[in-house]
mmCIF file of C-alpha atoms in Angstrom:
data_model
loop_
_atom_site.group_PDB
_atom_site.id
_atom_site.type_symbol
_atom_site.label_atom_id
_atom_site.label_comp_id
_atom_site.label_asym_id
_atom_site.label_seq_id
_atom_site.Cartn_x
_atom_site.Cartn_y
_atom_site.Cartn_z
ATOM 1 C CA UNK A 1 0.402 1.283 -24.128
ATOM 2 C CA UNK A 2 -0.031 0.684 -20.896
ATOM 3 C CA UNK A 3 -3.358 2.304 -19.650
ATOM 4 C CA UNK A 4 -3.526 5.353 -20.938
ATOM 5 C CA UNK A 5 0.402 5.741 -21.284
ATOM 6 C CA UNK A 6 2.837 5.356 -24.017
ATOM 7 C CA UNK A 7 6.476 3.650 -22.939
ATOM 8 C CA UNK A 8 9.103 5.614 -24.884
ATOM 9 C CA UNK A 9 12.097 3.767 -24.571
ATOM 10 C CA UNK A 10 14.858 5.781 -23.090
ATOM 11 C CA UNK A 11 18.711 5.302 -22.670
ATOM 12 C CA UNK A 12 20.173 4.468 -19.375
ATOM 13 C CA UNK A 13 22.518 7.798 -19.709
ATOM 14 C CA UNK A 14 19.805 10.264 -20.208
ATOM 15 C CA UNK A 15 18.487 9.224 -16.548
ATOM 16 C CA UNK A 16 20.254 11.734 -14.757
ATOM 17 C CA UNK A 17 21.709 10.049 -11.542
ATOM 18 C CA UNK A 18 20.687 6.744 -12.316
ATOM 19 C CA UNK A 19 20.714 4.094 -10.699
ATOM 20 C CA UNK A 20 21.388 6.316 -7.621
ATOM 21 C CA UNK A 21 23.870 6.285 -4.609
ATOM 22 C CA UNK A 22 22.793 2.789 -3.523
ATOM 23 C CA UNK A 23 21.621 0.443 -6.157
ATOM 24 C CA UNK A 24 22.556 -2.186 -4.286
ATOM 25 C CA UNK A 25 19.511 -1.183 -1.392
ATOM 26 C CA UNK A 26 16.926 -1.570 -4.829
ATOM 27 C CA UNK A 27 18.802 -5.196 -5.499
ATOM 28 C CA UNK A 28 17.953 -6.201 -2.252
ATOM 29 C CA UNK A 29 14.227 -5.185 -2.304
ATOM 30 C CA UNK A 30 14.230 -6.835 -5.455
ATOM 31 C CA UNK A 31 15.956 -10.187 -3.870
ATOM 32 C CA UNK A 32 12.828 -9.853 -1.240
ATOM 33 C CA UNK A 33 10.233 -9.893 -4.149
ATOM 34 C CA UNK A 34 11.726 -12.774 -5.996
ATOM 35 C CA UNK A 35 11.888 -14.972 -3.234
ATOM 36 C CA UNK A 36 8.077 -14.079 -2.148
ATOM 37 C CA UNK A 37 5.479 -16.876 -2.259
ATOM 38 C CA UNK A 38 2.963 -15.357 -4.514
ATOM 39 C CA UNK A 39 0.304 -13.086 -4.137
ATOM 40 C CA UNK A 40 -2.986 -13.703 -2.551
ATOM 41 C CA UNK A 41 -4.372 -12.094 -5.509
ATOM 42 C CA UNK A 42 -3.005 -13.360 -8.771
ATOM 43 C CA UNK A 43 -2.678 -10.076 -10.865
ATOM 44 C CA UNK A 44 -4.079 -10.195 -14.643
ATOM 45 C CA UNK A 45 -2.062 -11.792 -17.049
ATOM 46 C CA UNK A 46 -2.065 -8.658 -18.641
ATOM 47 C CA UNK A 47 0.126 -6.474 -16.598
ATOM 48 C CA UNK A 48 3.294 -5.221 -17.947
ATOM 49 C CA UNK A 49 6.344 -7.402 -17.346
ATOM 50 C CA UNK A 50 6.889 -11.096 -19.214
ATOM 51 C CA UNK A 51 6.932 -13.286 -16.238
ATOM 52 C CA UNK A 52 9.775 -15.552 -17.886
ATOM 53 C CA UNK A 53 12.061 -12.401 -18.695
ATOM 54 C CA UNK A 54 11.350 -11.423 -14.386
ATOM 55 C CA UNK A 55 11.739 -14.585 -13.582
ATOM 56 C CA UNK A 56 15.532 -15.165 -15.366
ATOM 57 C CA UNK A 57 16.301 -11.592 -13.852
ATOM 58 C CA UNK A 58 15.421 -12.793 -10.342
ATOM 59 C CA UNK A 59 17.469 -16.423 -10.701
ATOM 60 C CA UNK A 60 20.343 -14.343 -11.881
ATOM 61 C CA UNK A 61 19.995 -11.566 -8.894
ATOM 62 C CA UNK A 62 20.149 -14.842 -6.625
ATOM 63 C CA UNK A 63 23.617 -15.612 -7.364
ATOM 64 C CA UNK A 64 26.552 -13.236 -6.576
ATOM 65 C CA UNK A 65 26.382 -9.499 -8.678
ATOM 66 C CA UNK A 66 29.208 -7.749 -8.186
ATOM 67 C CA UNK A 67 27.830 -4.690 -9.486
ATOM 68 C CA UNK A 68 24.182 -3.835 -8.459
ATOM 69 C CA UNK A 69 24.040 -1.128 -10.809
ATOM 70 C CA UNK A 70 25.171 -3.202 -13.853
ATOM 71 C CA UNK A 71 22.591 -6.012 -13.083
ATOM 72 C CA UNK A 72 19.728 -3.411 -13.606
ATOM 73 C CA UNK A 73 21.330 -2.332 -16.906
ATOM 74 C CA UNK A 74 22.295 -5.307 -18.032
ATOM 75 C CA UNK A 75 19.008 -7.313 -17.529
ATOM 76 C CA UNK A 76 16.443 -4.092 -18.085
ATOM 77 C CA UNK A 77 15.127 -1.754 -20.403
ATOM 78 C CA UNK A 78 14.148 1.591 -19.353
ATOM 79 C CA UNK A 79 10.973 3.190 -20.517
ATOM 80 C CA UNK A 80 9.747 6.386 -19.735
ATOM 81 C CA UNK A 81 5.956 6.783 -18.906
ATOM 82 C CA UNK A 82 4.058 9.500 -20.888
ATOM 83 C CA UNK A 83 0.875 10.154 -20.091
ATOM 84 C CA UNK A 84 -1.375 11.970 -23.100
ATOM 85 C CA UNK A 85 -1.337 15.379 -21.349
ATOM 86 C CA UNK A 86 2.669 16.389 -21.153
ATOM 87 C CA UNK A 87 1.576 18.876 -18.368
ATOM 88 C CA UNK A 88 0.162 16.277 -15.979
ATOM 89 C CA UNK A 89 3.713 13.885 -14.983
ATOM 90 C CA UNK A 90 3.288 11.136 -12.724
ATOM 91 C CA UNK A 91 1.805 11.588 -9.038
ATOM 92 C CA UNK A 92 3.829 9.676 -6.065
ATOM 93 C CA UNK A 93 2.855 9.873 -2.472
ATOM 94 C CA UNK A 94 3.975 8.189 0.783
ATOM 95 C CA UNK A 95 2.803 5.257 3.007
ATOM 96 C CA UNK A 96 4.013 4.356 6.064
ATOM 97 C CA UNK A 97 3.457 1.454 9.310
ATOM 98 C CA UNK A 98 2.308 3.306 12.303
ATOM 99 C CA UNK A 99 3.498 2.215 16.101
ATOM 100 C CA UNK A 100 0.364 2.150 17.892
ATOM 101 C CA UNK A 101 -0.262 1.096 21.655
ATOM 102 C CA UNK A 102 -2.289 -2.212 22.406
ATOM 103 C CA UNK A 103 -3.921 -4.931 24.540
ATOM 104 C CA UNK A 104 -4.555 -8.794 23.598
ATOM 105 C CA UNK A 105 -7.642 -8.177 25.524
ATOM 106 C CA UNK A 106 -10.181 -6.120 25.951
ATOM 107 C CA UNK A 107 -9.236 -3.231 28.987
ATOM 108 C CA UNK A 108 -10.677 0.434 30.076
ATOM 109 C CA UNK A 109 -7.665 2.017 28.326
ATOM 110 C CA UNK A 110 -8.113 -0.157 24.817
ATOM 111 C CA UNK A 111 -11.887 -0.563 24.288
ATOM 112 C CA UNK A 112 -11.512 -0.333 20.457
ATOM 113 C CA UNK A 113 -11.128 -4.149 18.518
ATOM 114 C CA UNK A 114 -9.798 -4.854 15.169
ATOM 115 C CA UNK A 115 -11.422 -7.509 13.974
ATOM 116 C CA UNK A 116 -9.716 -10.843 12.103
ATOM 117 C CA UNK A 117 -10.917 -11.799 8.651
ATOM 118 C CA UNK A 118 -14.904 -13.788 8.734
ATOM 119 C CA UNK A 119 -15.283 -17.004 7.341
ATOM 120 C CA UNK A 120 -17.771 -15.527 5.101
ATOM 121 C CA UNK A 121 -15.533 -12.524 2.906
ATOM 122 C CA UNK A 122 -14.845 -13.781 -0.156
ATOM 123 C CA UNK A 123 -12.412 -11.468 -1.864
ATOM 124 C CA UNK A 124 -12.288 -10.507 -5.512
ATOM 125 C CA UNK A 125 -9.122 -10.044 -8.280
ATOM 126 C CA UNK A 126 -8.868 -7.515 -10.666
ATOM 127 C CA UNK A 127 -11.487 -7.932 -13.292
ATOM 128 C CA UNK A 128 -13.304 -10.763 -10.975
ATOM 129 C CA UNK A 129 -16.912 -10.389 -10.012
ATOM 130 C CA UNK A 130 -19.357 -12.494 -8.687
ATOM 131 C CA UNK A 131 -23.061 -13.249 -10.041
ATOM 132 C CA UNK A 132 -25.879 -10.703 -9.099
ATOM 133 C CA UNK A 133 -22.594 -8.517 -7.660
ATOM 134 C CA UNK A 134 -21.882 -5.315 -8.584
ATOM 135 C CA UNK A 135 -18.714 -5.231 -10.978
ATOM 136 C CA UNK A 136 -17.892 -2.261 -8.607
ATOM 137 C CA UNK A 137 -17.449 -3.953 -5.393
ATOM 138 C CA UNK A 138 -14.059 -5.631 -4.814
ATOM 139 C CA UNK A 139 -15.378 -8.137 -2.432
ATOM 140 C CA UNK A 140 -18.357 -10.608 -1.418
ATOM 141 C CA UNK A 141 -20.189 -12.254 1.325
ATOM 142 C CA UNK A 142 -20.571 -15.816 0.917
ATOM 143 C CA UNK A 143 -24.466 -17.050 1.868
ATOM 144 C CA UNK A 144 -26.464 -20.088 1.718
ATOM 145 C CA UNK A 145 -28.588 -18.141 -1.350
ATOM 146 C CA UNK A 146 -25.260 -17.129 -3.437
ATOM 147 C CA UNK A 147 -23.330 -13.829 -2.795
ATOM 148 C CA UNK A 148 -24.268 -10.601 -1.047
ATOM 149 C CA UNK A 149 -22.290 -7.229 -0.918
ATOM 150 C CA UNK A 150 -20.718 -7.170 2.206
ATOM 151 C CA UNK A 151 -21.537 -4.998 4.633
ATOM 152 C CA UNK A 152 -19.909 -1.205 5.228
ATOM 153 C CA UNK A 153 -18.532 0.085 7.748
ATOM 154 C CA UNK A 154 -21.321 1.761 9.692
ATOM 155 C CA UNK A 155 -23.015 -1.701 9.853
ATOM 156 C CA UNK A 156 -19.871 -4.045 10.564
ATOM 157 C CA UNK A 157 -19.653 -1.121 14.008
ATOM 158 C CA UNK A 158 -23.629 -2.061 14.358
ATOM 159 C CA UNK A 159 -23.146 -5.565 14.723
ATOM 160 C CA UNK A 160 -24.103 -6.933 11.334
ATOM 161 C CA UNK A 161 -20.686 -9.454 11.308
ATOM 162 C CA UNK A 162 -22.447 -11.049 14.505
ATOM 163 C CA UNK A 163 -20.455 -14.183 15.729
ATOM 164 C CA UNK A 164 -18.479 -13.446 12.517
ATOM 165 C CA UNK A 165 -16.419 -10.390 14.219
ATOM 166 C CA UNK A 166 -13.900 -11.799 16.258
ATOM 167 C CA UNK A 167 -11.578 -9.331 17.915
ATOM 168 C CA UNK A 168 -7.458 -10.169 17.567
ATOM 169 C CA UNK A 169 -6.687 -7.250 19.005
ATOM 170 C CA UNK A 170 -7.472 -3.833 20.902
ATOM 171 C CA UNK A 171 -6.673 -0.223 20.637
ATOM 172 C CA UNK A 172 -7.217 2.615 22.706
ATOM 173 C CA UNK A 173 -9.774 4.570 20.272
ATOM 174 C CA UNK A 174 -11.897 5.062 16.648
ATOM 175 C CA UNK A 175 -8.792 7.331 15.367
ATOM 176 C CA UNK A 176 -6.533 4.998 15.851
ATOM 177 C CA UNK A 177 -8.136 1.504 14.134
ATOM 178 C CA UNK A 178 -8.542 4.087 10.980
ATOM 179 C CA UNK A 179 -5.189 5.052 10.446
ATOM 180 C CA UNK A 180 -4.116 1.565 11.152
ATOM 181 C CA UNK A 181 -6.877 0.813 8.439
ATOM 182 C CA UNK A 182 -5.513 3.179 6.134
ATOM 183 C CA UNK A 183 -2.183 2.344 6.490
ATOM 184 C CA UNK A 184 -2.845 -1.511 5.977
ATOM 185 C CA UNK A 185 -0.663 -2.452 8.548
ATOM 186 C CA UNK A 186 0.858 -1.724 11.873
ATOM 187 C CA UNK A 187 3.340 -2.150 14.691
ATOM 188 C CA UNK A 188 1.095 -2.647 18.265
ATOM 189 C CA UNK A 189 3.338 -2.417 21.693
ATOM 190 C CA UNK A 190 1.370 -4.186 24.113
ATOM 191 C CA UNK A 191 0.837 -3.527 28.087
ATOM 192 C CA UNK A 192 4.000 -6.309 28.586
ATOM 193 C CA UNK A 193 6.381 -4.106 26.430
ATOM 194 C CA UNK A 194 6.396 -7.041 23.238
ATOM 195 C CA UNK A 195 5.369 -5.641 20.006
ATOM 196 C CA UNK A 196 3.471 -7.739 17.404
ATOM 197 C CA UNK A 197 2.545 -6.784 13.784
ATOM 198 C CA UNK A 198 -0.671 -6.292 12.740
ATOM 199 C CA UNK A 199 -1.237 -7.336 8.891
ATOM 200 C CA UNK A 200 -3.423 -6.622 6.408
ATOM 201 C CA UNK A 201 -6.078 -9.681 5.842
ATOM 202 C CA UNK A 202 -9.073 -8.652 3.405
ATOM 203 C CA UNK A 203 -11.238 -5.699 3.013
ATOM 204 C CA UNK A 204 -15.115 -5.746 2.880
ATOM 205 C CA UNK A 205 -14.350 -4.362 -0.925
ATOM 206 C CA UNK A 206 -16.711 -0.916 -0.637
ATOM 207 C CA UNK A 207 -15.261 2.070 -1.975
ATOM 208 C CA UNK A 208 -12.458 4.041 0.115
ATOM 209 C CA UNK A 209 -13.360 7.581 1.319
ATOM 210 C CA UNK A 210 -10.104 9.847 2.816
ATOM 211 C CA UNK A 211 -11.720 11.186 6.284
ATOM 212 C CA UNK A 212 -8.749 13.880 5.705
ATOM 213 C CA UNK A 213 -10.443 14.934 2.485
ATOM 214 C CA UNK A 214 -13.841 15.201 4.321
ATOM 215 C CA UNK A 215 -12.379 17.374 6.842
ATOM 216 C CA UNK A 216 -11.100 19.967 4.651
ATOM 217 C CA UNK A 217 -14.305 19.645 2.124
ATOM 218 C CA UNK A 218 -16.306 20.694 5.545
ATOM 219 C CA UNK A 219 -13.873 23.224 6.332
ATOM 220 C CA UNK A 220 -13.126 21.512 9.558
ATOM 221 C CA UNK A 221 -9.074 22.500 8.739
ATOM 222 C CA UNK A 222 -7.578 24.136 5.370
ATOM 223 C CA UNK A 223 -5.678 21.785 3.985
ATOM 224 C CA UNK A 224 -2.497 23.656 4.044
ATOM 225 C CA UNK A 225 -0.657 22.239 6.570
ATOM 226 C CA UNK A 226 -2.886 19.434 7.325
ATOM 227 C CA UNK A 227 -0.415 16.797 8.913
ATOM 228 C CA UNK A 228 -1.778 13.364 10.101
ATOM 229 C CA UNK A 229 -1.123 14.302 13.369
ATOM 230 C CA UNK A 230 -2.847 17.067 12.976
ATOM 231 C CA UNK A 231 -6.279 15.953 11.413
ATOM 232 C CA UNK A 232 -6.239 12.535 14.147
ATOM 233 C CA UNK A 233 -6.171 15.000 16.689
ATOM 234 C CA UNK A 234 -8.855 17.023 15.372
ATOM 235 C CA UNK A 235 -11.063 13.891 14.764
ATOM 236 C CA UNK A 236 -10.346 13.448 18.875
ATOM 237 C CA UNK A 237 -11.212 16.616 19.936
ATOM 238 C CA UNK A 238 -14.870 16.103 18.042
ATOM 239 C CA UNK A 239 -15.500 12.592 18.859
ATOM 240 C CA UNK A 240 -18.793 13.115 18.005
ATOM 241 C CA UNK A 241 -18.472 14.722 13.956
ATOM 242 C CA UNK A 242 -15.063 12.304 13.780
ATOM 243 C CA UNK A 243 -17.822 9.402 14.633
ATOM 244 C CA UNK A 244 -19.841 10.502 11.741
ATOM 245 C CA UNK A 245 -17.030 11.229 9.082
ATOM 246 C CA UNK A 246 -15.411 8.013 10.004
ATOM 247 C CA UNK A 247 -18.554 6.364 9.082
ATOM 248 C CA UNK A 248 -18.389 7.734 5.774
ATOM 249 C CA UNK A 249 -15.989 5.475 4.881
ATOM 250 C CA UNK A 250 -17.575 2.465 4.136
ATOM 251 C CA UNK A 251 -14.734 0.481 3.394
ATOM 252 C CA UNK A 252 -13.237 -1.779 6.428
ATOM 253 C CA UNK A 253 -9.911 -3.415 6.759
ATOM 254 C CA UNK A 254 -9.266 -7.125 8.168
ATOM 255 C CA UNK A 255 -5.852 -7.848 10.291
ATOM 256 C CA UNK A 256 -4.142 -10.914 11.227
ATOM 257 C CA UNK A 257 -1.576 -11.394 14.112
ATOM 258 C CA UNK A 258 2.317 -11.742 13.003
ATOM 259 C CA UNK A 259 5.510 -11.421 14.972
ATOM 260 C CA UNK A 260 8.047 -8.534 14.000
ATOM 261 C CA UNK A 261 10.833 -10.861 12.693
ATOM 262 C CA UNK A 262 13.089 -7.812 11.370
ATOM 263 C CA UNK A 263 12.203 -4.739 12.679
ATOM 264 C CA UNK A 264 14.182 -3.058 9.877
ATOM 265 C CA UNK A 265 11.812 -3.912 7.549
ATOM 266 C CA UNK A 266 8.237 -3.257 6.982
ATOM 267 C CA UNK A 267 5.544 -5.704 6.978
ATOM 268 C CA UNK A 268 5.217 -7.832 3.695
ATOM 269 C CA UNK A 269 3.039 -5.644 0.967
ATOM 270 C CA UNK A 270 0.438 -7.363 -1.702
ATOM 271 C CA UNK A 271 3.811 -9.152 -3.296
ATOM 272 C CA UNK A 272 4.200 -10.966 -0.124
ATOM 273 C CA UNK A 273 7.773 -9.269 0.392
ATOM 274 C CA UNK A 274 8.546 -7.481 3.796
ATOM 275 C CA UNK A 275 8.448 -3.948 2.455
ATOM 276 C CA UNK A 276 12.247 -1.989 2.143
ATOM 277 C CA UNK A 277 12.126 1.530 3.082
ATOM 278 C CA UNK A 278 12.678 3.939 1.042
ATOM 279 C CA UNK A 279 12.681 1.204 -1.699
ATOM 280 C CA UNK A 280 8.960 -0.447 -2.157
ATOM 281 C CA UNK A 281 6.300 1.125 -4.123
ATOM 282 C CA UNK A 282 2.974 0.161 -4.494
ATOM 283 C CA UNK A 283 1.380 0.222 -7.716
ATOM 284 C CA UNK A 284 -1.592 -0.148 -9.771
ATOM 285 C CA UNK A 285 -1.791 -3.951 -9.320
ATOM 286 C CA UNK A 286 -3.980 -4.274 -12.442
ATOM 287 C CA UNK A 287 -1.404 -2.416 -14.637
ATOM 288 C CA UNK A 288 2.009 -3.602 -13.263
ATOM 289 C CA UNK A 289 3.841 -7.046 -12.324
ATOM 290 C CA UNK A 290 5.453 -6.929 -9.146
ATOM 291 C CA UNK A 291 9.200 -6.992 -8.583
ATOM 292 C CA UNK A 292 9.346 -4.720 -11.814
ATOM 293 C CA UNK A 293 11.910 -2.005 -11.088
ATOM 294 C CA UNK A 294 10.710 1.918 -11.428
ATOM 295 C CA UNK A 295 13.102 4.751 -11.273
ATOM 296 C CA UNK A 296 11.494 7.801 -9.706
ATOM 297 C CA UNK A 297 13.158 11.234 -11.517
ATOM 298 C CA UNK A 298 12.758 13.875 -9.072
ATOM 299 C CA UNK A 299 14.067 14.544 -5.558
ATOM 300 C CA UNK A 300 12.450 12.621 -3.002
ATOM 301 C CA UNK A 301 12.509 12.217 1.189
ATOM 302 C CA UNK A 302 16.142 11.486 2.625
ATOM 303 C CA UNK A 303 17.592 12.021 -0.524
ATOM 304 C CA UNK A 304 21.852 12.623 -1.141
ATOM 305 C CA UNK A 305 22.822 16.237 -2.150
ATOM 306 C CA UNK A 306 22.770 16.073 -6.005
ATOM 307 C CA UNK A 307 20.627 12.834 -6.088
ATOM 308 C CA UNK A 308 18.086 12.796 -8.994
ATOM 309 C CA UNK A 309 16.223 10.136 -8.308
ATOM 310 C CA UNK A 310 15.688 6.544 -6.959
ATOM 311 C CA UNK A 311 15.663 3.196 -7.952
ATOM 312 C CA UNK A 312 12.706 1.325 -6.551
ATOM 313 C CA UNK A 313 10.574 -1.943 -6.484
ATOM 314 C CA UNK A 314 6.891 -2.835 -7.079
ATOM 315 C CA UNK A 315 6.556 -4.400 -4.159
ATOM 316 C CA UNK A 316 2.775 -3.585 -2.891
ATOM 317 C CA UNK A 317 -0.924 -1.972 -4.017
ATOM 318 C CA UNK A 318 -3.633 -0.020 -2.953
ATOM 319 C CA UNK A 319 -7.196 0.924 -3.439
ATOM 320 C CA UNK A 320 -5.965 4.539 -4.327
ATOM 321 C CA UNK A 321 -3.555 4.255 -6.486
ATOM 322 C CA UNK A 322 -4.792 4.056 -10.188
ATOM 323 C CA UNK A 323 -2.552 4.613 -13.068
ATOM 324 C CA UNK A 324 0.349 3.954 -14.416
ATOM 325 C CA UNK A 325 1.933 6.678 -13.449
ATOM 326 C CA UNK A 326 0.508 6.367 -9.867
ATOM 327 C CA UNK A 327 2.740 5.244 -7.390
ATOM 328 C CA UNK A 328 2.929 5.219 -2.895
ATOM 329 C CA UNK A 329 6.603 4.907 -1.476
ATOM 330 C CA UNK A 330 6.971 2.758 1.393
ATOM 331 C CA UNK A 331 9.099 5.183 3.750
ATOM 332 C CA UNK A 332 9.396 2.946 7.027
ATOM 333 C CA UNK A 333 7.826 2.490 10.454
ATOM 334 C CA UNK A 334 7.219 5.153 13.229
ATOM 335 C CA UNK A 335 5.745 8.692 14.259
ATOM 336 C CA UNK A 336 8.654 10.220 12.143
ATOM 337 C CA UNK A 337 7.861 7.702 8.894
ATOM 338 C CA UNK A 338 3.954 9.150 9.046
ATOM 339 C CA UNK A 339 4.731 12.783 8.992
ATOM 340 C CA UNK A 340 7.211 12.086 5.871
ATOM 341 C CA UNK A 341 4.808 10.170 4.154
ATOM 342 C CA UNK A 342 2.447 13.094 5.083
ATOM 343 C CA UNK A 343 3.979 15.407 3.350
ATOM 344 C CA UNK A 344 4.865 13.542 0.107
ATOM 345 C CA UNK A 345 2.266 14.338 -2.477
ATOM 346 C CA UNK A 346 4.679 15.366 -5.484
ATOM 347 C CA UNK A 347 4.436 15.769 -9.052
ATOM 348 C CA UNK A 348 7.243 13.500 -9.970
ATOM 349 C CA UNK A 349 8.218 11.604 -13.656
ATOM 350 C CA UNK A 350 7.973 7.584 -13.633
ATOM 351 C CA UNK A 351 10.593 5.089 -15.854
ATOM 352 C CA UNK A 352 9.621 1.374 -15.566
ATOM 353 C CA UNK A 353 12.374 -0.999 -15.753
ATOM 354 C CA UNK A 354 10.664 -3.775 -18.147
ATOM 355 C CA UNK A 355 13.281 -7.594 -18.108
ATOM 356 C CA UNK A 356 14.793 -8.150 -21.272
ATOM 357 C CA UNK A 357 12.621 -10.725 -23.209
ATOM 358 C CA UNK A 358 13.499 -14.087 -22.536
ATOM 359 C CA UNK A 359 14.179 -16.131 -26.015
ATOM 360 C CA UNK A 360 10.906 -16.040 -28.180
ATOM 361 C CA UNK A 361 9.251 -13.983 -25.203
ATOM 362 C CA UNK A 362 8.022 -9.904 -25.346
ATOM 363 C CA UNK A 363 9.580 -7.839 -22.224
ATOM 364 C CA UNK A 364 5.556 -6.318 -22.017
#
């Protein structure tokens, strides 16, 4: 079992397609993974995937393969997830690294800062907590009398960081330090015509609300339809309500500064891999080991006539997704990546790809 799943171990030949038209694309997303310092945030010894059985797969994927697709067969077993209600298959959606516009420096046209990690967040691990914390809360604020819940987002736009907010970086308005927020990450193009990255760095560990979802739920815009450039520009038109429904979500996203090194890939996800699109999926962190290889069974964005599915990598997490059969596909970077990942919210089945055990070792 893996949360509330079942692994039924399934053959290589009854995954129709697999490992798709390019298994050599997943190799090199899994290459990326392998060769990642570790996490920030060790995951739980629990998570499925022996670490010794990953770690033989990834020393052999660092020497020549002449066959991509035969290195996942040969050094994987497939198992399909099941969840305990047939009717309810796995849920995948799409993430993507917006291309926003930016100053170093505070100006008229970029009045908005994102603010670099304080000296006082301490964050929290799976299953960690923190005494006098509530369990619930995935991060804490260090004081001289022991640890506080750090503060939402309404207060950190009060002032309650004081000489603990310091601006890396600003942007032209509200809208557009959420969806970088949401996101995790960015691409900025400043006034000079560089563009630096813009990297995920902590969160104040409060519970995420969607502003989308409270949009629709106020009947703001039906949800049919509801594009991200749609809702952003609604939230712009109504600065006022998009102050207050921004508000609502009291979690709050750090950033650090990085250069854009290959602008073909995305920026590294919770594995500390630069993110392949089309190819890295976040997962439940506290469920699955990163690098593990998942085959997605259905048809998905940019996919080959006939394809039926894709070979991808654990390679990143999120606050949202919960489950093991939860995952977020990494589609790429740009005003054309967000409305793809906009629309992907599909029903779709997940196979994990566990390493063969290594000798006297379990492959869960």
């Amino acid at each position: 079992m893996v949360g509330d799943a079942t692994l039924k171990p399934v053959p290589f030949e009854a995954l129709p397609g697999f490992p798709g038209p390019d298994a050599a694309a997943a190799l090199d997303a899994f290459r990326r993974v392998c060769a990642a310092p570790a996490p920030a945030l060790p995951q739980p010894a629990s998570v499925a995937g022996d670490p010794a059985a990953l770690s033989d797969a990834c020393a052999a994927a660092g020497g020549a393969v002449p066959d991509a697709a035969a290195f996942f067969r040969d050094r994987f077993d497939a198992f399909r997830i099941e969840r305990p209600d047939p009717g309810q298959p796995g849920f995948l959606t799409g993430y993507f690294e917006p291309e926003l516009t930016g100053s170093l420096d505070p100006r008229p046209d970029f009045p908005t800062p994102v603010l670099a990690r304080p000296d006082d967040l301490v964050s929290l691990g799976p299953g960690e907590t923190r005494p006098g914390l509530d369990p619930t809360l995935r991060a804490a604020r260090a004081t001289a009398e022991g640890f506080a819940p750090y503060p939402d987002r309404a207060a950190i736009e009060d002032g309650a960081l004081g000489a603990q907010a310091r601006p890396i970086l600003w942007l032209r308005d509200a809208v557009d330090l959420l969806v970088l927020q949401v996101q995790g990450s960015g691409r900025v193009r400043l006034p000079d015509g560089r563009a630096v990255r813009v990297l995920y760095d902590g969160r104040n560990g409060r519970p995420y609300t969607a502003v989308a979802k409270l949009i629709v739920q106020e009947g703001h815009l039906p949800l049919e339809g509801l594009t991200l450039a749609r809702w952003t520009g609604w939230l712009r038109e109504h600065p006022d309500v998009a102050k207050r429904l921004i508000r609502a979500n009291a979690s709050y996203i750090f950033f650090r500064l990085a250069p854009v090194e290959d602008p073909a890939l995305g920026p590294p996800g919770a594995a500390n891999a630069p993110l392949s699109p089309g190819r890295s999926l976040a997962v439940d962190a506290g469920l699955w080991r990163y690098g593990l290889p998942f085959w997605l069974a259905g048809a998905l964005p940019g996919a080959a006539p006939g394809e039926g599915g894709r070979l991808v990598i654990a390679a990143d997490t999120g606050s949202a997704i919960v489950g093991p059969a939860r995952g977020d596909l990494f589609v790429g970077t740009g005003a054309q990546a967000g409305i793809v990942a906009g629309n992907l919210r599909d029903a779709i089945g997940f196979v994990v790809l566990l390493p063969k055990a290594a000798p006297g070792g379990s492959s869960r």
